[in-house]
Amino acid sequence: MAQTVLAIAEQAAGAFRKVAYETISTGRKLAAELGGSLTALVLGSGVQEIAGQLAEYGAERILVADDGALAEYTTEAYCQVCAAAIADLAPAVVLMGASSQGKDLAARLSARLNAALATDCVALKWQEGALQATRPIYGGKILAEVTLAGQPQMATIRPHTFEAGRASVQGTVEKIDLAVTPDRVKFIEKRMESGKVDITEADIVVSGGRGMGGDDYTVIEALAEQLGAAVGASRSAVDEGWRPFSDQVGQTGKVVSPNLYVACGISGAIQHLAGMSSSKVIVAVNKDPDAPIFARCDYGIVGDLFEVVPHITEAVRKLKAG
Amino acid sequence: MEIVVLLKQVPSTESLVTIAEDGATIKTEDVNWIISPYDEFAVEEALRIREAVGGSVTILSVGPDKATEAIRTALAMGADKGVLVNDPAAVECDGLGTARILAAALKQMPYDLVIAGQRAVDDENFQVGPAVAEFLDIPCITLVIKEEMGDGVIRCHRTMEGGTAVLEAPLPMLFTTQRGLNEPRYASLPGVMKAKRKPLENKTLADIGLAAADFSQPLVRVTALKPPPQRSGGRMIEADDAQTKAAELVKLLHEEAKVI
C-alpha cells in the first residue's frame, strides 16, 4: 500500500508562507514514521518557479497546480484541485497550515472526502496505523489527544509551532494538468495593510492591555519597531476601541505562539492567557504585583509600563547597536 | 429572506475549564454556559439582515436538553423560532458528524442564508460551517467581518493574514463570523418574556432522516485531555529603578532566553 503524505504548501503573492515550510518539514517527519514518501502540492498562478524551493525542506516530489483561476484563493476552486490530487495519490495523510486559508480549505475538503480532520495541531505523530494529534481546545485551556481514522487522515498545523527544518533533497517539480471549474464565489479585491506583519506570523509580539489607558500605543509601537515585532492587544483594549479587532490576542481573538511575547499592562484574564500561553518566552510588565499574568510569565517586571517600556526599547536599541 | 443561524452552547470564555476524573471529558458542574461568542455574532447579523430586508430567523442547534437555554437566549434577542436536534446518539459526534446532522435538518427547512460562528470556542474545530455548506452544495465564505446584501448575492469581507479579501457569492450561501462583524445586542426583558412563547422544536436523528448507528464511529476520537504545560512561574526582575530592570530584562532575553 502506498503510504504517501501530501503536504499542501501555502503561498501568497508568489512567496511561500513560513507555515508552508513547517508543513513540508512536518510532512517529512510523518512520512518517515509511516515508512512512506512525501509529496508537496502548490496551488497558485505563476508559482512554477518558486515550487523548487520546497526541496530544501525535504519535498522529493513537488506537484504544481498553476492556473490563472488559482491566482487568488477561493475555497471551491482550491478544493477541487486538492480533491483531484488526493484521488490520484491516495495519500494516508494530508497536511496543511492552520492559516485562514488552510483552515477554510481543510474544512471543506474534509467534508468532500469524508475524511477525519484535526485542526490547529501542535503535535503530530503516526502511530499504530493512525495519525495521533495534539490540539488545543477551549482556547488553549486544555490540550486534547485525538486519534484519526479512515483515509486520508487530515491535519492542519498551528503556525510557528513546528520546526521548519532544512533537509535538502533532489526535488522533482511536476505540473498537474487541470481544468479548474470557475468558483461560485467571485474574488473582487484584496485590501492589505501594507508592511504589517500579522500577529499570528510574527516572531515577536508586543501587546498592550487595559493598562494603556487609551488609544495612544506609541510606547508599545516603539518597542515593537525596535524588536521587529507585531503589535497585539487584549480584549479589553479592543473592546474600548483602542486597537483593531485584527490585533486581538485571546480565546475570542487570535492565538499566537511567537518566540517572545511581551504583555504590557495586561492583567492576564483566562481569556487572554488562552491566546498566548503557547508563546516560547513570555515577559510581563504590570503595575500590579498581584496580576495573574506574573504566574504565567517567564520574566516579570512590576512597574508603570509607560516608564519601563521606553527603557526596554532603549536597552534593545543599545544591544542592537552592539 | 429565510435565515438560519447555527448555534452551539459552550462554557463561557471566563470559565476555568478542568478535566474530569475520566481524563477524557471536562468537569461541567461549575461551568457557566453561554452561546459560543462567534455564534452570537451570527445571531446579531441575522437579526440585522432581517430588520433590513424582512424574513425570519431560525436558530438551529445540536445538543442536549440544556442547549435549550442558549436557543431561548437567541430567541430573546429577537430570533423567530428554534430547532434543537437532541439525540443521545449525537453526543459523541466529531465535527463532520455534527455538520451532517445540521445539513440534514437544514434540508427540511427553507433557507436563503445560513450564518454560523467561525468556530465553537470549546472544540475549536473550524470545520462545521464549511462542512455544512459542502453537504448542502452551497458556497461558503469564512471569517466574515462585514457583509453587504445585494440582489440575490452577498458581498463578504473575509479576514486573512495582514488584510481582508472581498468576495461575492450567490444565495443561498453560508458564511461564518469573525469578531468585529457587529456588537451583539442584549436580550431585553420583554424579549425574554416573548421568547418563552416562541416555537422551539425538538427533533431526533430519526426525525431528520438519519440513523443513530451512522454516528457510532466518529472519525476523530478524543483519547485523552491534559492541561497545557505550566510555566515554572515568573522570575521577577528586581532593581531600584525602571532603567536597571529594563537593562537586566534585555540582558536575560539576549543571553539566557536567546530570543533577541
XYZ file of C-alpha atoms in Angstrom, chain B residues 46-247:
202
model
C -29.137 37.585 11.093
C -31.383 39.943 13.063
C -29.878 42.966 11.329
C -30.388 41.446 7.889
C -33.991 40.534 8.766
C -34.569 44.085 10.019
C -33.247 45.448 6.726
C -34.898 43.130 4.198
C -37.618 41.231 6.121
C -37.975 37.496 6.573
C -37.393 35.231 9.517
C -34.528 33.959 11.651
C -34.407 30.320 12.778
C -31.902 29.081 15.352
C -30.641 25.542 14.718
C -28.557 23.663 17.263
C -27.370 20.167 18.094
C -27.127 19.461 21.807
C -28.657 18.082 24.981
C -31.747 19.442 26.828
C -29.602 22.155 28.371
C -28.882 23.690 24.960
C -32.496 24.904 25.035
C -31.273 27.762 27.282
C -28.921 29.031 24.595
C -31.639 28.844 21.945
C -34.048 30.707 24.252
C -31.431 33.427 24.705
C -31.182 33.829 20.923
C -34.988 33.932 20.711
C -34.964 36.612 23.420
C -32.511 38.614 21.302
C -35.182 38.537 18.595
C -34.914 35.329 16.563
C -38.267 33.859 15.487
C -38.023 30.156 16.176
C -35.685 27.417 17.266
C -34.915 23.824 16.340
C -32.829 21.582 18.591
C -31.595 18.242 17.363
C -31.472 16.406 20.657
C -30.481 12.773 20.424
C -28.173 10.714 22.652
C -26.524 9.285 19.534
C -25.406 12.798 18.534
C -23.411 13.381 21.715
C -20.198 11.638 20.659
C -20.120 13.273 17.237
C -16.987 14.717 15.703
C -17.122 17.908 13.629
C -18.146 16.133 10.426
C -20.886 14.225 12.248
C -22.287 17.465 13.644
C -22.151 19.043 10.190
C -24.007 16.082 8.711
C -26.775 16.430 11.310
C -27.101 20.181 10.771
C -27.187 19.730 6.987
C -29.911 17.071 7.257
C -32.003 19.372 9.458
C -31.465 22.285 7.052
C -32.684 20.190 4.139
C -36.083 20.079 5.860
C -36.430 23.840 6.167
C -36.360 26.798 3.792
C -33.157 28.856 3.810
C -31.644 31.609 1.688
C -28.787 32.322 4.036
C -27.078 30.274 6.733
C -24.821 32.009 9.266
C -22.502 30.189 11.664
C -19.689 31.067 14.022
C -16.219 30.556 12.502
C -15.608 28.013 15.261
C -17.082 26.999 18.581
C -14.819 28.085 21.414
C -14.900 24.613 23.013
C -13.836 22.135 20.288
C -12.118 24.846 18.200
C -12.652 22.780 15.079
C -13.253 25.498 12.476
C -14.913 22.730 10.496
C -18.682 22.647 10.925
C -19.686 25.735 8.888
C -17.749 24.893 5.690
C -18.682 21.203 6.028
C -22.408 22.030 6.273
C -22.033 24.153 3.123
C -20.342 21.251 1.339
C -23.096 18.812 2.360
C -25.728 21.282 1.101
C -23.662 22.045 -2.012
C -23.767 25.799 -1.429
C -20.895 28.315 -1.400
C -19.290 29.281 1.879
C -17.195 32.252 2.971
C -15.457 32.032 6.347
C -14.167 34.685 8.776
C -16.511 37.447 7.633
C -16.058 40.836 9.278
C -18.524 42.748 7.077
C -21.296 41.798 4.667
C -23.369 43.714 2.145
C -26.589 42.154 0.895
C -27.326 42.656 -2.794
C -29.968 41.321 -5.149
C -29.611 37.559 -4.867
C -25.944 37.941 -3.934
C -23.976 38.775 -0.838
C -20.628 40.513 -0.677
C -18.437 39.454 2.221
C -15.241 40.898 3.620
C -13.147 37.967 4.752
C -10.267 38.488 7.160
C -6.919 36.951 6.304
C -3.333 37.368 7.476
C -2.454 41.027 7.029
C -5.697 42.237 5.467
C -9.101 41.371 4.055
C -10.420 39.854 0.827
C -13.722 40.979 -0.663
C -15.704 38.083 -2.122
C -19.151 37.759 -3.627
C -21.418 34.709 -3.559
C -24.875 33.934 -4.927
C -27.637 32.955 -2.480
C -28.257 30.520 -0.947
C -24.911 30.512 0.792
C -23.330 30.122 4.210
C -20.910 32.458 5.900
C -19.073 32.255 9.196
C -18.415 35.154 11.512
C -15.321 36.959 12.675
C -15.051 39.252 15.662
C -15.663 42.817 14.522
C -18.711 41.921 12.419
C -21.074 43.530 14.928
C -21.760 44.138 18.593
C -24.452 41.665 19.702
C -27.480 43.170 21.449
C -28.574 42.110 24.905
C -31.845 40.287 25.321
C -34.371 42.782 26.733
C -36.777 41.800 29.490
C -39.796 41.946 27.140
C -37.667 39.918 24.726
C -37.114 37.257 27.373
C -40.853 37.125 28.103
C -41.718 36.841 24.418
C -39.082 34.155 23.865
C -40.933 31.809 26.212
C -43.824 31.662 23.777
C -41.787 31.334 20.591
C -41.765 27.919 18.892
C -38.865 25.634 19.817
C -38.962 22.225 18.248
C -37.015 19.175 19.455
C -36.004 16.642 16.841
C -34.329 13.263 16.969
C -31.947 11.931 14.335
C -34.797 9.770 13.013
C -36.951 12.907 12.593
C -34.400 14.346 10.164
C -33.941 11.070 8.302
C -30.683 9.934 9.893
C -29.866 6.636 11.569
C -28.247 6.746 15.013
C -25.976 3.858 14.010
C -24.266 6.087 11.423
C -22.857 8.197 14.240
C -21.386 5.456 16.422
C -17.927 5.521 14.807
C -16.559 9.063 14.748
C -13.508 9.581 12.517
C -11.868 11.754 15.162
C -11.807 10.322 18.657
C -10.554 12.116 21.769
C -8.372 9.673 23.690
C -7.177 11.957 26.482
C -7.280 15.507 27.753
C -4.379 17.098 29.527
C -3.594 20.508 30.951
C -1.227 22.639 28.853
C 2.383 22.709 30.100
C 2.651 25.077 33.045
C 5.389 27.621 33.303
C 7.504 27.282 36.394
C 6.388 30.742 37.475
C 7.770 34.060 36.552
C 11.197 35.210 37.510
C 10.641 38.694 38.846
C 13.282 41.196 37.923
C 14.091 43.291 40.959
C 16.050 46.519 40.904
C 15.820 50.004 42.314
C 14.730 51.747 39.173
C 12.968 51.054 35.905
C 16.064 51.608 33.802
C 18.069 48.938 35.624
C 15.164 46.480 35.469
C 14.801 47.083 31.726
C 18.532 46.593 31.130
